[in-house]
mmCIF file of C-alpha atoms and ligand atoms in Angstrom:
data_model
loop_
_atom_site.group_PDB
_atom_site.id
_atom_site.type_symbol
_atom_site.label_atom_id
_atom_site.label_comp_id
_atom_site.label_asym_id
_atom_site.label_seq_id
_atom_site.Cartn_x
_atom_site.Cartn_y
_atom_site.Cartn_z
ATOM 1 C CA UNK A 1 207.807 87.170 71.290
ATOM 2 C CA UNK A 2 207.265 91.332 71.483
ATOM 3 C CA UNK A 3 205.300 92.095 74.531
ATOM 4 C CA UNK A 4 202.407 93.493 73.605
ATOM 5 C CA UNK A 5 201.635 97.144 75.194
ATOM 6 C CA UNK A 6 198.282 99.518 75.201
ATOM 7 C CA UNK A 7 198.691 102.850 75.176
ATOM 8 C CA UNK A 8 195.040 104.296 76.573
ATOM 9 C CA UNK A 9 194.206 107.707 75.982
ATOM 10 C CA UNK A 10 191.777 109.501 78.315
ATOM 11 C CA UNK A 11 191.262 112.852 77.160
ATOM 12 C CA UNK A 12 188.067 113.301 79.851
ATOM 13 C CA UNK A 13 186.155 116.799 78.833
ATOM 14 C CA UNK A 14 188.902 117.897 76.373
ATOM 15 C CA UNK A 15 188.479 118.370 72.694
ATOM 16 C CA UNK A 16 185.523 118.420 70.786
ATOM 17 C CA UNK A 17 184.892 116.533 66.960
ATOM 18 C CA UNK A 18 186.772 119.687 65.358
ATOM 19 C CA UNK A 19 190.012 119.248 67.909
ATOM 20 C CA UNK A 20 189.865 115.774 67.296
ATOM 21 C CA UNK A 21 190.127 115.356 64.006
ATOM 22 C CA UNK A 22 192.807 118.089 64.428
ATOM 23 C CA UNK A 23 194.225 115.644 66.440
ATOM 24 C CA UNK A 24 193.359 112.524 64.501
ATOM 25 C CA UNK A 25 195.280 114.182 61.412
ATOM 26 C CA UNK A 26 198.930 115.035 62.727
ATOM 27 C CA UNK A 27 199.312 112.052 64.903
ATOM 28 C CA UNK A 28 198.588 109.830 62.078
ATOM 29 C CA UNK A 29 201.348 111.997 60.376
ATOM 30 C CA UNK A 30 203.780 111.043 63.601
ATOM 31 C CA UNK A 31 203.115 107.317 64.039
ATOM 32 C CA UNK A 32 202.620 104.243 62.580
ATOM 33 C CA UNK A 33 201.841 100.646 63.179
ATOM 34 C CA UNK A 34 204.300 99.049 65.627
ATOM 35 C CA UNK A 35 203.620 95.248 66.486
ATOM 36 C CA UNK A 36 202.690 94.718 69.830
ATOM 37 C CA UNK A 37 201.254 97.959 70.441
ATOM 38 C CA UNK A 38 197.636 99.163 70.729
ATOM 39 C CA UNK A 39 196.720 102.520 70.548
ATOM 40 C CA UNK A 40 193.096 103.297 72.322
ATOM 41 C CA UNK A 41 191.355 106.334 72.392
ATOM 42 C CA UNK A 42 188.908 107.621 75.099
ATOM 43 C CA UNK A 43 187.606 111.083 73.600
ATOM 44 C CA UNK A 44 184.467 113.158 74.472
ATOM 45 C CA UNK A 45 181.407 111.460 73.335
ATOM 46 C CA UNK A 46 180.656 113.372 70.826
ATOM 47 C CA UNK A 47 184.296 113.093 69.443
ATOM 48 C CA UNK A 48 184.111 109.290 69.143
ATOM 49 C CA UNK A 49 182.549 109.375 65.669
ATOM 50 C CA UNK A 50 185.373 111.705 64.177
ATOM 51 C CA UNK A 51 187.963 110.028 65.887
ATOM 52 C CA UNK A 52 186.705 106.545 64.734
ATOM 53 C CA UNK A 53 186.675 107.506 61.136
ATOM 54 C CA UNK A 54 189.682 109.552 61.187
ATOM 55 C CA UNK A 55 191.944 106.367 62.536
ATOM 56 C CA UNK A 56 189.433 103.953 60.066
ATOM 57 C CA UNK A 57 192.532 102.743 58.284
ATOM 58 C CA UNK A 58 194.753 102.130 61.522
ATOM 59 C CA UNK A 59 193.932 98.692 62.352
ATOM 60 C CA UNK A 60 196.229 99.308 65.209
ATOM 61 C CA UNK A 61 193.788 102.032 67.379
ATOM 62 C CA UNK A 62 190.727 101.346 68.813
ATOM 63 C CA UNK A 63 188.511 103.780 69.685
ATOM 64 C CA UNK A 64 186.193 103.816 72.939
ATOM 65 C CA UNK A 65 183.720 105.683 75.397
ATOM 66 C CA UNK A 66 184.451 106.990 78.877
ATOM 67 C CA UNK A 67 180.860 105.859 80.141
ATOM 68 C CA UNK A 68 178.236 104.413 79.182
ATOM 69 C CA UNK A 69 174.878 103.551 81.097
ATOM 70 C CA UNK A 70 174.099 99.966 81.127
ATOM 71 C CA UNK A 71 170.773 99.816 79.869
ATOM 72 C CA UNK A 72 170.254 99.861 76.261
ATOM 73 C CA UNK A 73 167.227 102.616 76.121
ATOM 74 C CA UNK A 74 164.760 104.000 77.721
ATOM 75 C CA UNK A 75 163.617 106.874 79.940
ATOM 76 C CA UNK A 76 167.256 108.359 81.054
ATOM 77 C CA UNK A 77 167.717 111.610 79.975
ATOM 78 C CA UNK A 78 171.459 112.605 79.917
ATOM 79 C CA UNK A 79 172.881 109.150 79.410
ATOM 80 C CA UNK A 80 174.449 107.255 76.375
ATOM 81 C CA UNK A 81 174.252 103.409 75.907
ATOM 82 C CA UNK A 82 176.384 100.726 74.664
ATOM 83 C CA UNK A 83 174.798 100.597 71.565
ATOM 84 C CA UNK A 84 174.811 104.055 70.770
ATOM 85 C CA UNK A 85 178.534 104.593 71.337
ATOM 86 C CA UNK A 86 179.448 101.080 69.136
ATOM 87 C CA UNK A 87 177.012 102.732 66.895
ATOM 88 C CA UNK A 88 179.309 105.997 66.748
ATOM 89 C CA UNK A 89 182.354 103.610 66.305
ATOM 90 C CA UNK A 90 182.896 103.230 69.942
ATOM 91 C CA UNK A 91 184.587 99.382 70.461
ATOM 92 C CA UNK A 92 185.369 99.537 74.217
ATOM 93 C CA UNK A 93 184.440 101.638 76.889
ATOM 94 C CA UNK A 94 186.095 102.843 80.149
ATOM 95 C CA UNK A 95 184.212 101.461 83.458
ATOM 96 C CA UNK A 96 184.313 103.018 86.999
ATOM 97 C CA UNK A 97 187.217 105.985 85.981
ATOM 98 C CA UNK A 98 187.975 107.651 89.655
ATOM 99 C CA UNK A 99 186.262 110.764 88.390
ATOM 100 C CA UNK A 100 183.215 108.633 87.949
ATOM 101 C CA UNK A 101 183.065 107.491 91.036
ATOM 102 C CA UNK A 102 184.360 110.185 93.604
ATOM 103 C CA UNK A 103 182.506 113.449 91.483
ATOM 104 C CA UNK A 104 179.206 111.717 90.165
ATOM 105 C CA UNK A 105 179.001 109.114 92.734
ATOM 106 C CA UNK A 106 179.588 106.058 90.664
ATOM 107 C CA UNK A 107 179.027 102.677 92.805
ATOM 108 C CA UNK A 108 180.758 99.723 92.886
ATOM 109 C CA UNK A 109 177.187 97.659 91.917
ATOM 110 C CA UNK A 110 176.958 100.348 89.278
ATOM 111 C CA UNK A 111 180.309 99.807 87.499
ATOM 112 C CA UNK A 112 179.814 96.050 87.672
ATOM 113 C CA UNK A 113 175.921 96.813 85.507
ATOM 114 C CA UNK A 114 178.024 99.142 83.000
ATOM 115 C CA UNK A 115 180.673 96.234 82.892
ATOM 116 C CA UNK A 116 178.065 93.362 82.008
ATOM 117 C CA UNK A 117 176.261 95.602 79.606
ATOM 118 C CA UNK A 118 179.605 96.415 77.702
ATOM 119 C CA UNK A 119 180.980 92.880 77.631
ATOM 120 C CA UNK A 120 177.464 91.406 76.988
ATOM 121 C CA UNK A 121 177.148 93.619 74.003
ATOM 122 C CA UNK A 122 180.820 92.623 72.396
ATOM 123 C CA UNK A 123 182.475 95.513 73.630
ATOM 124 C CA UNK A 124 185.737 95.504 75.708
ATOM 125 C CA UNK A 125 185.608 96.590 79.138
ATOM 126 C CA UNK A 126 188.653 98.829 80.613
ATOM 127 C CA UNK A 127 187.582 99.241 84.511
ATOM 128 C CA UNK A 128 189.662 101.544 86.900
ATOM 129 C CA UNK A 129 190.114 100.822 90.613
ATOM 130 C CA UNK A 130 192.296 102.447 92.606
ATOM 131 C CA UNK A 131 192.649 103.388 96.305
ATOM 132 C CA UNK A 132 192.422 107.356 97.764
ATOM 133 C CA UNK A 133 195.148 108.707 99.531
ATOM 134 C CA UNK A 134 194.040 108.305 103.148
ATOM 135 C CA UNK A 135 193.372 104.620 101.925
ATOM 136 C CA UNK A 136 196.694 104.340 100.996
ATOM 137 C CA UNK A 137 198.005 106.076 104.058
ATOM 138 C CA UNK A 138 195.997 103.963 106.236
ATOM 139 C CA UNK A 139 197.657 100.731 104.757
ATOM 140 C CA UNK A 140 194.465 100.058 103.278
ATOM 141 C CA UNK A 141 194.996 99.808 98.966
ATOM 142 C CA UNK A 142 194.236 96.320 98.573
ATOM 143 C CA UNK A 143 191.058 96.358 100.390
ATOM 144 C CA UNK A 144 189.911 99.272 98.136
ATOM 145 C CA UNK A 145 191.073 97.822 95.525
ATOM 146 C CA UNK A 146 189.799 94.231 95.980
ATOM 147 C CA UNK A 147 186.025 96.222 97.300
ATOM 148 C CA UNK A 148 186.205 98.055 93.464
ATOM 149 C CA UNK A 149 187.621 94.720 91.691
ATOM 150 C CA UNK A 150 185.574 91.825 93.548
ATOM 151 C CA UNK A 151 182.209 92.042 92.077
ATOM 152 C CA UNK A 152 183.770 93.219 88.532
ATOM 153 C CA UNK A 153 185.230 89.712 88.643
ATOM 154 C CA UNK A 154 182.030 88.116 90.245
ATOM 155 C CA UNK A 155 179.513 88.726 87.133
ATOM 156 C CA UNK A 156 181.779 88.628 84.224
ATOM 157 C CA UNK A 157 180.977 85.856 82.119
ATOM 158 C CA UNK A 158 183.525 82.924 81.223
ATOM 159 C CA UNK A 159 183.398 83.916 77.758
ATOM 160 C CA UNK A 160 183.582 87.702 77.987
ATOM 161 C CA UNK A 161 186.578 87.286 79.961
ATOM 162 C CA UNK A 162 189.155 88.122 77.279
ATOM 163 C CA UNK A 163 187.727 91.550 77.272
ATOM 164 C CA UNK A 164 187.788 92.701 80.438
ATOM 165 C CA UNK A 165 190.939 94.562 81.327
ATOM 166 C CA UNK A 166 191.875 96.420 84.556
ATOM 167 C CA UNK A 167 193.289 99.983 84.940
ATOM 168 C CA UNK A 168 194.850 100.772 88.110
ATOM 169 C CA UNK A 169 194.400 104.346 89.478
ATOM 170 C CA UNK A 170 195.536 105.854 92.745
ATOM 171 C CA UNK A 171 193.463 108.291 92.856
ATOM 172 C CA UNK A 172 195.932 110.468 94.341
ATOM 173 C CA UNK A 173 198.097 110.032 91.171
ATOM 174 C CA UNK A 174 195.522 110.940 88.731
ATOM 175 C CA UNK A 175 196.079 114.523 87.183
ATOM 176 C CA UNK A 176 198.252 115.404 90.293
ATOM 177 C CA UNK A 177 201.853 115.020 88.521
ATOM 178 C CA UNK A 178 202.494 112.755 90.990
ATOM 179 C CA UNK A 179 202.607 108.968 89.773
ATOM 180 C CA UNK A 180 203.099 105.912 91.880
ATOM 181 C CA UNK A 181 206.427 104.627 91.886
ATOM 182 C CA UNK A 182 207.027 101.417 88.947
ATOM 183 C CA UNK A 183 207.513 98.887 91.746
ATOM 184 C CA UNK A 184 204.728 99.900 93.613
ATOM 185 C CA UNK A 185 202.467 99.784 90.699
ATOM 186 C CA UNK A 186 203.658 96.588 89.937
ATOM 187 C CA UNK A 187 203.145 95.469 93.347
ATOM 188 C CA UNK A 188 199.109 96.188 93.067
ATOM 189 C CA UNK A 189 199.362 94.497 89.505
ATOM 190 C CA UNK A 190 200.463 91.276 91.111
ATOM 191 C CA UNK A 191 197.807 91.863 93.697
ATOM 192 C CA UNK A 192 194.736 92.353 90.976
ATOM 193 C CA UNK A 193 196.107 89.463 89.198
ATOM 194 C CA UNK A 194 196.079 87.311 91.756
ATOM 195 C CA UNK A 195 192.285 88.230 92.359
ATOM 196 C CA UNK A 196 191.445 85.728 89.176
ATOM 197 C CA UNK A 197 193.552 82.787 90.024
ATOM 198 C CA UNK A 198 191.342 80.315 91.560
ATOM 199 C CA UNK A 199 188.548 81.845 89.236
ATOM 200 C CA UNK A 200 189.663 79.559 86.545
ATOM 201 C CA UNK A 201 190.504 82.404 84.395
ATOM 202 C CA UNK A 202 193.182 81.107 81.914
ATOM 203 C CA UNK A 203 193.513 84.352 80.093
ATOM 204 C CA UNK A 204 196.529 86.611 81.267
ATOM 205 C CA UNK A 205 194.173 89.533 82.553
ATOM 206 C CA UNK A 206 195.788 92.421 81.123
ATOM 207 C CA UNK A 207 196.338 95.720 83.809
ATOM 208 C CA UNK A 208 197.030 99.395 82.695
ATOM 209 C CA UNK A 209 198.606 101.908 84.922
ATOM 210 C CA UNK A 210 197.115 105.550 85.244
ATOM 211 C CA UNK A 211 198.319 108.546 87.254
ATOM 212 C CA UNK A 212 200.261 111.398 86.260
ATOM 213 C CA UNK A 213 201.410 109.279 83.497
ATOM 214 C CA UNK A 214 204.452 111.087 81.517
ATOM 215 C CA UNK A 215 207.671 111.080 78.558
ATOM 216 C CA UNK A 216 209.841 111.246 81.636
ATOM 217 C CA UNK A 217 208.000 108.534 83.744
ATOM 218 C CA UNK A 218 206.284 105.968 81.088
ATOM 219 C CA UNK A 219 209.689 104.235 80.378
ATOM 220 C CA UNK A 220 210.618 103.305 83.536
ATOM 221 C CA UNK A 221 206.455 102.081 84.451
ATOM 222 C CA UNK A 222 206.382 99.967 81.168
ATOM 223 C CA UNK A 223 209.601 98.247 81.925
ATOM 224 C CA UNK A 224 207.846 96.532 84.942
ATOM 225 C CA UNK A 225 206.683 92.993 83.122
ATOM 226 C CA UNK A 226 203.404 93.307 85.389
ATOM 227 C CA UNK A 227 202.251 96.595 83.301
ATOM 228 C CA UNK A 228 200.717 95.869 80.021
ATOM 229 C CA UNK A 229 200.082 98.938 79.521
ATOM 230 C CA UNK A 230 198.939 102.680 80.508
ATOM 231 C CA UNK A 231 196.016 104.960 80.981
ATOM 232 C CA UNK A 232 197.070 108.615 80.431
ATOM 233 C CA UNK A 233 194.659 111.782 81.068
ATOM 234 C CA UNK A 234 196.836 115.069 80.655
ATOM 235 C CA UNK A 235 199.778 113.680 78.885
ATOM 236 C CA UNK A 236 197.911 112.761 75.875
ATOM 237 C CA UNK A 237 195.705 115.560 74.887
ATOM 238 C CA UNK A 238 198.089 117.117 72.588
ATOM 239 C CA UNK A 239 199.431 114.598 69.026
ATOM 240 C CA UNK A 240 203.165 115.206 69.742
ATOM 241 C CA UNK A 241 203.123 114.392 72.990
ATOM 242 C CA UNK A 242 201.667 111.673 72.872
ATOM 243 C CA UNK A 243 202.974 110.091 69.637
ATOM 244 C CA UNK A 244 206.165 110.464 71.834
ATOM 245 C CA UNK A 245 205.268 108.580 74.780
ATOM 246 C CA UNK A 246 203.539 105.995 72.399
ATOM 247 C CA UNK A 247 207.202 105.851 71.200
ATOM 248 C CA UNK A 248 208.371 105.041 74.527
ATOM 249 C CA UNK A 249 208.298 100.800 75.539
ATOM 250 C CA UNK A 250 207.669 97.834 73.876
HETATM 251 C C1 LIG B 301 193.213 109.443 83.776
HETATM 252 O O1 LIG B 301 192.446 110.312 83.381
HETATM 253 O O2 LIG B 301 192.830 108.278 83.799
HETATM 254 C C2 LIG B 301 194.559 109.824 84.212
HETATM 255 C C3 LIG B 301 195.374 108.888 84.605
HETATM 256 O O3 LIG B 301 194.866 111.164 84.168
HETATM 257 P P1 LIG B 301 196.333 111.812 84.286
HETATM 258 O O4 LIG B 301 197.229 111.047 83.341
HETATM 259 O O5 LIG B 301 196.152 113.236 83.865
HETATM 260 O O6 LIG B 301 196.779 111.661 85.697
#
């Protein structure tokens, strides 16, 4: 069976509708459908639209929001909802991204609301956690981790389950150039993972690496069989660089 792989793209405040359909246009001239690979796209808001119909004939990329607000309208000026960004062609959405939480405050109850309200509406779910680097120093990554992961878990329903995936994020990795090494990636993989057994999940829960994510380092991370997959900021901003480390794996 080919393992199947997601290749995330994050491209945070970078590139606007114009740059991405700039973008859009020569990396569909560099790639094409591989089986067992997914190619998702996180642009700017206002970039989902032209991204979504640029790719419309690429049944193998999926196109998705970096945050959403999990009520569906009302007074809150500023925001975007779930329906608005499936409405701009938006089919999954990025929960709880480190920048989220550690630069606008994000809370742990909070990213478990956006979760529900992105699973509840059909969407697909991609939620970060991922310990700092004194957390990490102090011996303390699976506590962060399991504190970020634990209620995520908690209020996802049965059904929705297939659509939740986990990224995992040190933050000290993420746009640093410094990436966590494969077998200690893997090593918080297992630990995530085993935060559903005795859930009753029977779905594989599928977990995406992020940090400093790069050609010379995404071989090496996708060869651990824990890592379905990875989350890449800086690394995919520009269509040849990227359609190369798509390349990479599988
Ligand atoms: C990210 O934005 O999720 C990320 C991992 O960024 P970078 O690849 O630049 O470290």
């Amino acid at each position: 069976m080919v393992r199947s792989l997601v290749y995330a793209a994050n491209w945070k405040l970078h590139h606007g509708p114009a740059a991405a359909r700039d973008f859009v246009a020569r990396f569909a001239e560099l790639t094409e459908p591989r089986e067992g690979r997914e190619l998702w796209f996180f642009p700017t808001a206002i970039a989902i639209a032209a991204v979504a119909d640029g790719f419309r004939r690429r049944a193998d990329v999926r196109v998705g929001a970096q945050n959403v607000h999990w009520e569906p309208k009302g007074a809150f000026t500023g925001e975007l909802s779930v329906p608005l960004v499936a409405e701009a062609g938006a089919t999954h959405v990025l929960v709880g991204h480190s920048e989220r939480r550690h630069i606008f405050g994000e809370t742990v109850e909070q990213s478990a609301r956006k979760t529900v309200a992105v699973l509840a509406a059909g969407l697909t779910a991609l939620v970060c956690v991922g310990e700092t680097l004194a957390e990490r120093e102090a011996g303390r990554t699976e506590d962060a981790v399991r504190r970020q992961l634990d209620l995520v878990l908690e209020v996802v329903a049965t059904a929705d389950r297939s659509r939740l995936l986990i990224a995992y994020e040190p933050v000290w990795a993420i746009g640093t150039g410094r990436n966590a090494t494969p077998a200690d990636a893997a090593q918080v993989h297992r630990f995530i993972r085993s935060r559903v057994e005795g859930r009753g999940w029977t779905d594989r829960l599928r977990v995406l690496y992020g940090g400093s994510v790069n050609a010379g380092n995404a071989l090496a991370i996708l060869a651990e069989p824990d890592v379905d997959g990875v989350l890449v900021g800086g690394a995919s901003l520009n269509p040849e660089g990227w359609a190369e480390i798509v390349g990479l794996g599988g």
